[in-house]
Short mmCIF file of C-alpha atoms and ligand atoms in Angstrom, two decimals:
data_model
loop_
_atom_site.label_atom_id
_atom_site.label_comp_id
_atom_site.label_asym_id
_atom_site.label_seq_id
_atom_site.Cartn_x
_atom_site.Cartn_y
_atom_site.Cartn_z
CA UNK A 1 -26.14 -73.81 43.94
CA UNK A 2 -24.14 -70.70 47.07
CA UNK A 3 -27.04 -68.74 46.97
CA UNK A 4 -25.37 -65.75 45.10
CA UNK A 5 -27.27 -63.53 43.54
CA UNK A 6 -25.09 -60.70 41.91
CA UNK A 7 -21.89 -60.81 40.18
CA UNK A 8 -20.55 -57.43 40.31
CA UNK A 9 -17.72 -57.05 38.36
CA UNK A 10 -14.85 -53.69 38.58
CA UNK A 11 -12.55 -52.85 35.37
CA UNK A 12 -11.45 -48.97 34.37
CA UNK A 13 -8.43 -49.22 32.47
CA UNK A 14 -7.80 -52.19 29.86
CA UNK A 15 -11.43 -53.10 31.49
CA UNK A 16 -12.80 -53.98 28.20
CA UNK A 17 -10.70 -56.71 27.61
CA UNK A 18 -11.07 -58.13 30.40
CA UNK A 19 -14.70 -58.46 30.71
CA UNK A 20 -14.99 -59.44 27.20
CA UNK A 21 -12.55 -62.49 28.68
CA UNK A 22 -15.12 -62.90 31.31
CA UNK A 23 -17.60 -63.43 30.02
CA UNK A 24 -17.04 -66.00 26.50
CA UNK A 25 -16.40 -67.41 29.83
CA UNK A 26 -20.11 -67.76 30.59
CA UNK A 27 -22.78 -70.14 29.23
CA UNK A 28 -25.93 -68.83 28.12
CA UNK A 29 -28.68 -69.90 31.43
CA UNK A 30 -25.86 -68.30 34.06
CA UNK A 31 -27.85 -68.07 36.46
CA UNK A 32 -26.83 -64.71 38.73
CA UNK A 33 -27.13 -61.27 37.58
CA UNK A 34 -23.97 -59.82 36.12
CA UNK A 35 -23.11 -56.41 36.70
CA UNK A 36 -20.44 -54.57 34.94
CA UNK A 37 -19.36 -51.07 35.77
CA UNK A 38 -16.30 -49.98 33.53
CA UNK A 39 -14.65 -45.96 34.45
CA UNK A 40 -15.36 -44.82 30.72
CA UNK A 41 -15.90 -41.06 29.44
CA UNK A 42 -19.51 -39.82 30.04
CA UNK A 43 -19.66 -37.81 26.62
CA UNK A 44 -18.62 -40.44 23.92
CA UNK A 45 -21.62 -42.09 22.23
CA UNK A 46 -21.24 -45.53 24.32
CA UNK A 47 -20.57 -48.18 22.33
CA UNK A 48 -19.31 -50.92 25.81
CA UNK A 49 -22.98 -52.87 26.35
CA UNK A 50 -22.43 -53.83 22.09
CA UNK A 51 -18.86 -54.19 22.59
CA UNK A 52 -18.92 -56.50 25.37
CA UNK A 53 -22.66 -58.39 23.08
CA UNK A 54 -20.18 -60.05 20.82
CA UNK A 55 -18.80 -61.41 23.27
CA UNK A 56 -20.60 -64.60 24.98
CA UNK A 57 -23.56 -65.78 24.32
CA UNK A 58 -24.90 -63.74 26.80
CA UNK A 59 -26.88 -60.57 25.91
CA UNK A 60 -25.76 -57.33 27.49
CA UNK A 61 -27.38 -54.55 27.83
CA UNK A 62 -26.59 -50.89 29.77
CA UNK A 63 -29.38 -51.00 33.46
CA UNK A 64 -32.71 -48.48 33.86
CA UNK A 65 -34.21 -47.48 36.50
CA UNK A 66 -35.65 -49.47 38.68
CA UNK A 67 -34.83 -53.00 36.86
CA UNK A 68 -35.84 -55.83 38.66
CA UNK A 69 -32.54 -57.09 39.85
CA UNK A 70 -32.84 -61.09 38.85
CA UNK A 71 -31.87 -60.48 34.96
CA UNK A 72 -31.33 -62.48 31.78
CA UNK A 73 -28.55 -59.43 30.31
CA UNK A 74 -25.23 -59.23 32.05
CA UNK A 75 -26.89 -55.46 32.56
CA UNK A 76 -23.34 -52.98 32.23
CA UNK A 77 -23.71 -49.20 34.29
CA UNK A 78 -24.26 -47.33 31.76
CA UNK A 79 -22.25 -43.66 31.57
CA UNK A 80 -22.62 -40.80 33.88
CA UNK A 81 -24.80 -42.76 36.33
CA UNK A 82 -24.31 -43.99 39.16
CA UNK A 83 -25.80 -48.08 39.90
CA UNK A 84 -27.50 -48.84 43.29
CA UNK A 85 -28.41 -51.87 44.76
CA UNK A 86 -31.56 -52.11 46.94
CA UNK A 87 -32.82 -55.03 47.97
CA UNK A 88 -35.06 -55.94 44.42
CA UNK A 89 -34.28 -53.83 41.96
CA UNK A 90 -31.49 -51.17 40.28
CA UNK A 91 -31.96 -47.34 40.57
CA UNK A 92 -29.27 -45.01 39.65
CA UNK A 93 -27.57 -41.80 40.44
CA UNK A 94 -26.01 -38.63 39.27
CA UNK A 95 -24.75 -37.46 42.61
CA UNK A 96 -21.66 -37.28 42.37
CA UNK A 97 -17.92 -38.05 41.47
CA UNK A 98 -16.85 -40.62 43.44
CA UNK A 99 -12.81 -40.89 43.02
CA UNK A 100 -13.20 -38.80 39.94
CA UNK A 101 -15.71 -41.57 38.76
CA UNK A 102 -19.49 -41.87 37.07
CA UNK A 103 -20.09 -44.87 37.70
CA UNK A 104 -18.48 -45.12 40.75
CA UNK A 105 -16.81 -49.53 41.44
CA UNK A 106 -17.09 -47.96 45.35
CA UNK A 107 -20.45 -47.12 44.87
CA UNK A 108 -21.99 -49.99 43.81
CA UNK A 109 -20.24 -52.40 45.76
CA UNK A 110 -21.48 -51.08 48.92
CA UNK A 111 -25.04 -50.46 48.45
CA UNK A 112 -25.16 -53.93 46.83
CA UNK A 113 -22.99 -55.50 50.56
CA UNK A 114 -26.08 -53.69 52.32
CA UNK A 115 -28.60 -54.73 50.12
CA UNK A 116 -27.69 -57.87 49.59
CA UNK A 117 -25.11 -58.83 52.35
CA UNK A 118 -23.59 -62.48 51.88
CA UNK A 119 -25.56 -63.29 48.24
CA UNK A 120 -22.27 -60.76 46.71
CA UNK A 121 -19.93 -61.48 44.88
CA UNK A 122 -16.95 -58.29 43.92
CA UNK A 123 -15.04 -58.65 40.82
CA UNK A 124 -12.88 -56.25 40.68
CA UNK A 125 -9.71 -56.62 37.87
CA UNK A 126 -7.79 -54.55 36.01
CA UNK A 127 -7.64 -50.31 36.41
CA UNK A 128 -5.18 -46.90 37.39
CA UNK A 129 -7.32 -45.98 40.59
CA UNK A 130 -8.33 -47.53 43.68
CA UNK A 131 -12.33 -47.15 42.65
CA UNK A 132 -13.80 -50.40 44.26
CA UNK A 133 -11.29 -51.15 47.53
CA UNK A 134 -13.76 -49.77 49.66
CA UNK A 135 -16.53 -51.23 48.03
CA UNK A 136 -14.61 -54.60 48.11
CA UNK A 137 -13.82 -54.23 51.96
CA UNK A 138 -17.63 -53.79 52.34
CA UNK A 139 -18.32 -56.59 50.69
CA UNK A 140 -16.32 -59.37 52.54
CA UNK A 141 -17.67 -57.13 55.29
CA UNK A 142 -21.33 -58.68 55.31
CA UNK A 143 -20.48 -61.54 54.09
CA UNK A 144 -20.02 -62.10 50.53
CA UNK A 145 -17.17 -63.20 47.99
CA UNK A 146 -14.30 -61.26 46.19
CA UNK A 147 -12.51 -62.30 42.97
CA UNK A 148 -9.09 -60.06 42.93
CA UNK A 149 -7.56 -60.04 39.98
CA UNK A 150 -3.98 -60.28 40.12
CA UNK A 151 -1.56 -57.50 39.28
CA UNK A 152 1.06 -58.53 38.66
CA UNK A 153 -0.53 -59.53 35.30
CA UNK A 154 -3.27 -56.95 35.26
CA UNK A 155 -3.41 -54.61 31.75
CA UNK A 156 -2.85 -51.62 34.65
CA UNK A 157 -1.96 -52.94 39.07
CA UNK A 158 -2.88 -49.57 40.51
CA UNK A 159 -6.44 -51.28 41.36
CA UNK A 160 -6.59 -54.58 41.94
CA UNK A 161 -3.64 -53.74 44.19
CA UNK A 162 -5.16 -51.39 45.50
CA UNK A 163 -8.63 -54.09 46.46
CA UNK A 164 -5.44 -56.88 46.88
CA UNK A 165 -6.74 -56.91 50.95
CA UNK A 166 -10.35 -57.86 50.65
CA UNK A 167 -9.53 -60.78 47.89
CA UNK A 168 -11.42 -63.99 48.65
CA UNK A 169 -9.18 -65.40 46.71
CA UNK A 170 -6.58 -63.69 43.66
CA UNK A 171 -7.60 -64.92 40.15
CA UNK A 172 -4.97 -64.66 37.01
CA UNK A 173 -8.28 -62.99 34.13
CA UNK A 174 -8.13 -66.44 32.61
CA UNK A 175 -9.54 -68.11 35.23
CA UNK A 176 -12.02 -65.49 36.63
CA UNK A 177 -14.69 -67.62 34.27
CA UNK A 178 -14.04 -70.09 35.76
CA UNK A 179 -14.03 -69.03 39.64
CA UNK A 180 -18.26 -67.53 38.42
CA UNK A 181 -18.63 -70.20 37.47
CA UNK A 182 -18.05 -72.43 40.70
CA UNK A 183 -19.65 -70.24 42.98
CA UNK A 184 -23.38 -69.85 40.90
CA UNK B 1 -30.84 -63.18 63.49
CA UNK B 2 -27.31 -62.60 63.48
CA UNK B 3 -26.09 -59.31 64.82
CA UNK B 4 -25.96 -57.29 60.60
CA UNK B 5 -29.56 -58.22 60.73
CA UNK B 6 -30.54 -56.66 63.88
CA UNK B 7 -28.24 -53.63 63.29
CA UNK B 8 -29.34 -53.50 59.76
CA UNK B 9 -33.20 -53.60 60.83
CA UNK B 10 -32.21 -50.80 63.86
CA UNK B 11 -30.84 -48.56 61.49
CA UNK B 12 -34.03 -48.99 58.87
CA UNK B 13 -36.20 -47.05 61.85
CA UNK B 14 -33.18 -44.36 62.42
CA UNK B 15 -33.72 -43.61 59.22
CA UNK B 16 -37.65 -44.29 58.89
CA UNK B 17 -37.49 -42.37 62.23
CA UNK B 18 -35.88 -39.71 60.48
CA UNK B 19 -37.27 -39.00 57.05
CA UNK B 20 -40.37 -38.36 59.62
CA UNK B 21 -38.55 -35.65 61.57
CA UNK B 22 -37.96 -33.70 58.63
CA UNK B 23 -40.92 -34.77 57.44
CA UNK B 24 -43.28 -33.15 60.26
CA UNK B 25 -40.79 -30.46 61.31
CA UNK B 26 -39.35 -28.83 57.97
CA UNK B 27 -41.96 -29.95 55.37
CA UNK B 28 -40.23 -31.22 53.48
CA UNK B 29 -40.82 -34.99 51.63
CA UNK B 30 -38.18 -37.87 50.44
CA UNK B 31 -39.94 -40.57 52.37
CA UNK B 32 -40.59 -42.26 49.39
CA UNK B 33 -37.43 -41.03 47.59
CA UNK B 34 -34.30 -44.74 46.51
CA UNK B 35 -33.89 -45.71 50.24
CA UNK B 36 -30.61 -46.95 49.39
CA UNK B 37 -29.24 -43.41 47.23
CA UNK B 38 -30.44 -41.78 50.44
CA UNK B 39 -28.81 -43.87 52.92
CA UNK B 40 -26.34 -42.71 51.25
CA UNK B 41 -25.93 -39.10 51.57
CA UNK B 42 -27.78 -39.03 55.25
CA UNK B 43 -24.16 -40.88 55.93
CA UNK B 44 -21.95 -38.74 54.53
CA UNK B 45 -24.11 -35.95 56.37
CA UNK B 46 -23.87 -37.89 59.63
CA UNK B 47 -20.58 -38.38 58.27
CA UNK B 48 -19.15 -34.33 57.58
CA UNK B 49 -21.28 -32.89 61.36
CA UNK B 50 -19.37 -35.90 63.58
CA UNK B 51 -21.93 -37.79 63.82
CA UNK B 52 -22.51 -41.61 64.66
CA UNK B 53 -25.35 -42.20 63.88
CA UNK B 54 -29.14 -41.28 61.87
CA UNK B 55 -31.08 -41.09 65.08
CA UNK B 56 -28.18 -38.41 66.23
CA UNK B 57 -28.39 -36.54 62.40
CA UNK B 58 -31.91 -36.17 63.68
CA UNK B 59 -31.97 -34.59 66.95
CA UNK B 60 -29.60 -32.07 65.12
CA UNK B 61 -31.53 -31.64 62.28
CA UNK B 62 -35.06 -30.97 65.16
CA UNK B 63 -33.16 -28.56 66.53
CA UNK B 64 -30.34 -25.92 64.61
CA UNK B 65 -32.47 -26.13 60.91
CA UNK B 66 -28.50 -24.46 59.72
CA UNK B 67 -27.96 -28.76 59.66
CA UNK B 68 -31.94 -29.25 58.03
CA UNK B 69 -30.31 -26.95 55.28
CA UNK B 70 -26.87 -29.08 54.82
CA UNK B 71 -28.80 -31.95 54.30
CA UNK B 72 -31.30 -29.69 51.62
CA UNK B 73 -28.26 -29.37 49.61
CA UNK B 74 -27.82 -32.48 49.81
CA UNK B 75 -30.27 -34.31 48.74
CA UNK B 76 -30.96 -32.15 45.98
CA UNK B 77 -28.58 -33.18 43.41
CA UNK B 78 -28.62 -31.21 40.48
CA UNK B 79 -25.72 -31.96 38.81
CA UNK B 80 -27.11 -30.95 35.12
CA UNK B 81 -25.77 -29.76 31.75
CA UNK B 82 -26.44 -27.09 28.67
CA UNK B 83 -27.99 -29.86 26.07
CA UNK B 84 -27.18 -33.06 27.57
CA UNK B 85 -28.15 -35.82 25.99
CA UNK B 86 -27.74 -33.78 22.55
CA UNK B 87 -29.56 -36.55 21.31
CA UNK B 88 -32.57 -35.63 23.54
CA UNK B 89 -32.59 -32.10 22.59
CA UNK B 90 -32.08 -33.36 18.46
CA UNK B 91 -35.32 -35.46 19.12
CA UNK B 92 -37.16 -32.90 20.16
CA UNK B 93 -36.94 -30.01 18.03
CA UNK B 94 -36.98 -32.30 14.68
CA UNK B 95 -40.42 -35.01 16.94
CA UNK B 96 -42.55 -32.02 19.10
CA UNK B 97 -41.65 -29.02 18.17
CA UNK B 98 -43.32 -29.41 14.44
CA UNK B 99 -46.49 -29.63 16.01
CA UNK B 100 -46.36 -27.88 18.04
CA UNK B 101 -45.61 -24.39 16.46
CA UNK B 102 -49.13 -25.20 14.48
CA UNK B 103 -50.11 -23.54 18.01
CA UNK B 104 -51.07 -20.56 18.98
CA UNK B 105 -50.00 -20.66 22.29
CA UNK B 106 -47.19 -22.88 23.99
CA UNK B 107 -46.76 -24.31 27.87
CA UNK B 108 -43.83 -26.45 28.65
CA UNK B 109 -43.58 -27.37 31.89
CA UNK B 110 -39.08 -28.32 33.13
CA UNK B 111 -39.78 -29.92 36.12
CA UNK B 112 -36.66 -30.38 38.60
CA UNK B 113 -35.17 -27.89 36.56
CA UNK B 114 -31.90 -28.15 39.21
CA UNK B 115 -29.78 -24.58 37.93
CA UNK B 116 -31.61 -23.83 34.61
CA UNK B 117 -29.49 -25.18 31.73
CA UNK B 118 -31.97 -27.45 30.73
CA UNK B 119 -34.40 -24.48 30.84
CA UNK B 120 -31.86 -22.07 28.43
CA UNK B 121 -30.87 -24.85 26.20
CA UNK B 122 -34.83 -25.02 25.42
CA UNK B 123 -35.43 -21.68 25.31
CA UNK B 124 -32.52 -21.68 22.93
CA UNK B 125 -34.28 -24.79 20.51
CA UNK B 126 -37.76 -22.66 20.45
CA UNK B 127 -35.89 -19.12 19.73
CA UNK B 128 -34.52 -20.14 16.77
CA UNK B 129 -37.37 -22.61 15.93
CA UNK B 130 -39.47 -18.66 15.51
CA UNK B 131 -41.74 -19.64 18.50
CA UNK B 132 -40.45 -18.65 22.15
CA UNK B 133 -43.21 -15.39 21.88
CA UNK B 134 -45.60 -17.76 21.90
CA UNK B 135 -44.05 -19.99 24.70
CA UNK B 136 -44.16 -19.62 28.67
CA UNK B 137 -41.36 -21.94 29.52
CA UNK B 138 -42.48 -23.03 33.67
CA UNK B 139 -38.96 -24.07 35.02
CA UNK B 140 -39.81 -26.38 38.71
CA UNK B 141 -38.08 -27.12 41.63
CA UNK B 142 -38.08 -28.02 45.80
CA UNK B 143 -34.86 -26.03 46.30
CA UNK B 144 -35.10 -22.32 46.70
CA UNK B 145 -31.10 -22.32 46.31
CA UNK B 146 -31.17 -23.84 42.74
CA UNK B 147 -33.96 -21.38 41.72
CA UNK B 148 -31.68 -18.67 42.32
CA UNK B 149 -29.16 -19.06 40.56
CA UNK B 150 -31.66 -20.55 37.35
CA UNK B 151 -33.09 -17.00 37.82
CA UNK B 152 -28.94 -15.39 36.91
CA UNK B 153 -29.04 -17.14 33.90
CA UNK B 154 -25.37 -18.16 34.04
CA UNK B 155 -23.22 -20.12 33.85
CA UNK B 156 -19.52 -21.92 34.52
CA UNK B 157 -17.30 -20.29 32.22
CA UNK B 158 -15.65 -23.39 32.39
CA UNK B 159 -18.15 -25.23 30.62
CA UNK B 160 -19.01 -23.32 28.11
CA UNK B 161 -16.94 -25.55 25.59
CA UNK B 162 -18.81 -28.46 26.79
CA UNK B 163 -22.20 -26.74 26.25
CA UNK B 164 -21.35 -25.17 22.78
CA UNK B 165 -20.22 -29.32 21.64
CA UNK B 166 -24.06 -30.18 22.94
CA UNK B 167 -25.36 -27.46 21.28
CA UNK B 168 -23.91 -28.62 17.91
CA UNK B 169 -24.53 -32.08 18.10
CA UNK B 170 -28.22 -31.07 19.47
CA UNK B 171 -28.94 -29.64 16.17
CA UNK B 172 -28.31 -25.76 16.56
CA UNK B 173 -28.98 -23.45 13.74
CA UNK B 174 -26.66 -20.42 15.13
CA UNK B 175 -23.10 -19.59 17.15
CA UNK B 176 -23.32 -19.74 20.55
CA UNK B 177 -21.54 -17.95 21.32
CA UNK B 178 -24.26 -15.11 20.47
CA UNK B 179 -25.80 -15.80 23.21
CA UNK B 180 -24.05 -15.31 25.57
CA UNK B 181 -21.61 -12.56 27.25
CA UNK B 182 -18.65 -13.21 29.44
CA UNK B 183 -18.74 -11.40 32.51
CA UNK B 184 -15.63 -13.12 34.73
CA UNK B 185 -16.12 -16.06 35.00
CA UNK B 186 -19.23 -17.10 33.84
CA UNK B 187 -20.94 -16.63 30.64
CA UNK B 188 -24.36 -13.96 30.63
CA UNK B 189 -26.94 -15.33 28.43
CA UNK B 190 -29.04 -13.01 26.39
CA UNK B 191 -31.95 -12.39 29.38
CA UNK B 192 -34.75 -12.63 26.46
CA UNK B 193 -33.90 -15.89 27.24
CA UNK B 194 -35.50 -16.10 30.21
CA UNK B 195 -38.50 -13.09 29.96
CA UNK B 196 -40.91 -16.46 28.68
CA UNK B 197 -39.99 -18.15 32.26
CA UNK B 198 -41.28 -19.00 35.29
CA UNK B 199 -39.69 -20.27 37.71
CA UNK B 200 -41.21 -21.20 40.93
CA UNK B 201 -40.93 -23.01 43.89
CA UNK B 202 -43.05 -26.30 43.57
CA UNK B 203 -42.52 -29.58 45.17
CA UNK B 204 -43.41 -33.01 43.34
CA UNK B 205 -43.37 -35.11 46.26
CA UNK B 206 -46.09 -32.64 48.47
CA UNK B 207 -47.57 -29.86 45.97
CA UNK B 208 -50.06 -30.87 42.99
CA UNK B 209 -50.93 -30.07 39.40
CA UNK B 210 -51.30 -26.34 38.38
CA UNK B 211 -52.02 -25.70 34.92
CA UNK B 212 -52.71 -28.31 31.46
CA UNK B 213 -48.94 -27.77 29.26
CA UNK B 214 -48.05 -29.07 26.13
CA UNK B 215 -44.84 -30.71 27.03
CA UNK B 216 -43.68 -31.36 30.61
CA UNK B 217 -39.84 -32.41 31.31
CA UNK B 218 -38.96 -33.88 33.56
CA UNK B 219 -35.20 -35.27 33.77
CA UNK B 220 -33.74 -37.74 35.83
CA UNK B 221 -35.32 -36.38 38.53
CA UNK B 222 -37.51 -39.63 39.07
CA UNK B 223 -34.54 -42.12 39.65
CA UNK B 224 -34.12 -40.33 43.72
CA UNK B 225 -38.21 -41.68 43.50
CA UNK B 226 -38.92 -45.32 45.10
CA UNK B 227 -41.65 -46.35 42.57
CA UNK B 228 -44.53 -45.49 44.55
CA UNK B 229 -43.30 -42.29 44.92
CA UNK B 230 -42.47 -42.65 40.31
CA UNK B 231 -45.50 -43.48 40.25
CA UNK B 232 -47.20 -40.38 42.28
CA UNK B 233 -45.47 -37.90 40.29
CA UNK B 234 -46.18 -40.05 36.91
CA UNK B 235 -50.15 -39.10 37.44
CA UNK B 236 -49.49 -35.49 38.43
CA UNK B 237 -48.22 -35.26 34.86
CA UNK B 238 -51.29 -37.28 33.68
CA UNK B 239 -52.85 -34.65 34.73
CA UNK B 240 -50.99 -32.13 33.79
CA UNK B 241 -51.72 -33.37 30.35
CA UNK B 242 -54.24 -33.11 26.82
CA UNK B 243 -53.83 -35.33 24.82
CA UNK B 244 -51.67 -35.89 22.21
CA UNK B 245 -49.63 -33.89 25.49
CA UNK B 246 -45.99 -34.60 25.07
CA UNK B 247 -44.59 -36.34 28.59
CA UNK B 248 -40.06 -36.31 28.47
CA UNK B 249 -37.92 -38.72 30.65
CA UNK B 250 -34.04 -38.84 31.45
CA UNK B 251 -31.98 -40.87 28.84
CA UNK B 252 -31.91 -44.25 31.33
CA UNK B 253 -35.93 -43.01 32.94
CA UNK B 254 -38.91 -45.13 31.57
CA UNK B 255 -43.09 -45.30 31.93
CA UNK B 256 -42.75 -48.68 31.25
CA UNK B 257 -44.55 -50.58 33.81
CA UNK B 258 -45.71 -47.73 36.15
CA UNK B 259 -49.12 -46.45 36.35
CA UNK B 260 -49.22 -44.77 33.46
CA UNK B 261 -48.00 -46.98 31.16
CA UNK B 262 -51.23 -47.80 29.08
CA UNK B 263 -51.88 -44.36 28.35
CA UNK B 264 -49.13 -43.26 26.84
CA UNK B 265 -47.36 -44.36 22.91
CA UNK B 266 -43.13 -43.39 22.25
CA UNK B 267 -43.06 -40.54 19.79
CA UNK B 268 -38.79 -41.33 19.77
CA UNK B 269 -38.47 -44.11 22.13
CA UNK B 270 -34.98 -44.56 22.64
CA UNK B 271 -34.94 -41.03 23.22
CA UNK B 272 -37.90 -41.73 25.78
CA UNK B 273 -39.93 -38.75 24.92
CA UNK B 274 -43.87 -39.81 24.87
CA UNK B 275 -46.93 -38.83 24.27
CA UNK B 276 -50.32 -39.31 25.93
CA UNK B 277 -52.28 -41.11 24.04
C1 LIG C 301 -30.23 -34.52 38.90
S1 LIG C 301 -31.50 -32.90 38.52
C2 LIG C 301 -32.33 -32.89 36.73
C3 LIG C 301 -32.04 -31.13 36.81
C4 LIG C 301 -32.32 -31.65 34.75
N1 LIG C 301 -33.59 -31.61 35.16
C5 LIG C 301 -31.17 -32.27 34.60
O1 LIG C 301 -31.98 -33.24 33.83
O2 LIG C 301 -29.97 -31.94 33.98
C6 LIG C 301 -31.84 -33.76 40.10
C7 LIG C 301 -33.04 -32.44 40.58
O3 LIG C 301 -33.64 -32.59 41.03
C8 LIG C 301 -34.81 -31.48 42.45
N2 LIG C 301 -35.84 -32.50 42.99
C9 LIG C 301 -35.14 -33.88 43.14
N3 LIG C 301 -36.70 -34.40 44.25
C10 LIG C 301 -37.30 -33.44 44.07
C11 LIG C 301 -38.70 -33.18 43.85
N4 LIG C 301 -39.17 -34.14 45.12
N5 LIG C 301 -39.34 -32.42 44.21
C12 LIG C 301 -39.24 -30.99 43.34
N6 LIG C 301 -37.99 -30.72 42.92
C13 LIG C 301 -36.96 -32.02 42.77
C14 LIG C 301 -32.76 -31.37 42.55
O4 LIG C 301 -33.79 -30.33 43.59
C15 LIG C 301 -32.81 -31.09 41.49
O5 LIG C 301 -32.50 -29.54 40.84
#
């Protein structure tokens, strides 16, 4: 037990597939809470949680305001809301988009680093913008662990390339679930 | 204790003192707000002012009311839209308004109305259900600037295409374009829609109940409050609702786990519409 309490997975373009692959590799009794921050359009009839729910043994649902930090389910940031992390719960916000995104990966990672320090694992996956880079740097500064998908093999390389400087480890997508199992 | 723990503790103290100063000097009470988002926005304001600490921000705010105004604009997040969450507005029409139709007079409170898009949306639904002339809508916000904009009943024209789409999926029965006139970059809505509306400044954190309502809408406001302040505000709504009064929250807000949950039953759970039992 290494004491990680929260794993934040940030993804943008190509994320549905990439996040699904990770969730397929996590066991039903996975201990740390997993929070997925996936960029997407705000007005879409939102199917993301349902789609991810089918990918692995863990149940997947959207975060609600003031949900407890510890969750048996994988949580997904709702379209149109930022998810901020408090010491024992999540809080939602509709403040301005950050880098054109709401939910923003930076917002969640930065507040997670503030609230939980070394108990956070940040994961930055495929995407065509640079959200997540600053947040991952904050996670590292506060002693957390940072996994970045190898930009060379990611579906879109910009986002993992921007975050790479803060990586504790750069990993191939098929290996990330195993890494998380080891950290848990 | 590590250096960062120490910094955190100090920053927590500075933050508490800053909020206390804002409250005692200007009367705005942010002490019960959700911390993470508040800290983020306070730091943003400090950065924009060229200040390096929250105590630096406190000093400026105490001596410079202009800085307080800027901070207030940062803290009152007023993102909104007409027929935001069309499913909610559809449910309001199909599951709440029919019962109210039998009432001789209906009072609605839109708490945290921001720039008024939600108010005009509700007014349109009431008009289409033939109830607007028997309704009074109290639209309140703590922020005088957004209220002034709400009173104009006009919104950016560039948004109207989205709003039209929302209106249709919310179950609107007319041609949306019949409700507004174009004036430059603005869509100016039919003034008749605002006739039954009373706009007023009201702070949920510090002010009390001021009437009894058939429906209270408070959407995407409670998320900015910590749990204790949420409970205080929910008790305020509870005092303002008769039996069978309706309370509607935002799409990701819930009564579950709150001080008043036992007194309410869901009307449409998925849309966070509740009724006092
Ligand atoms: C995100 S907007 C919600 C607008 C609208 N209800 C909606 O859902 O689209 C939040 C509003 O709550 C207001 N607000 C925040 N704290 C408040 C308080 N203590 N009392 C009254 N209004 C408050 C803000 O000024 C802002 O206009």
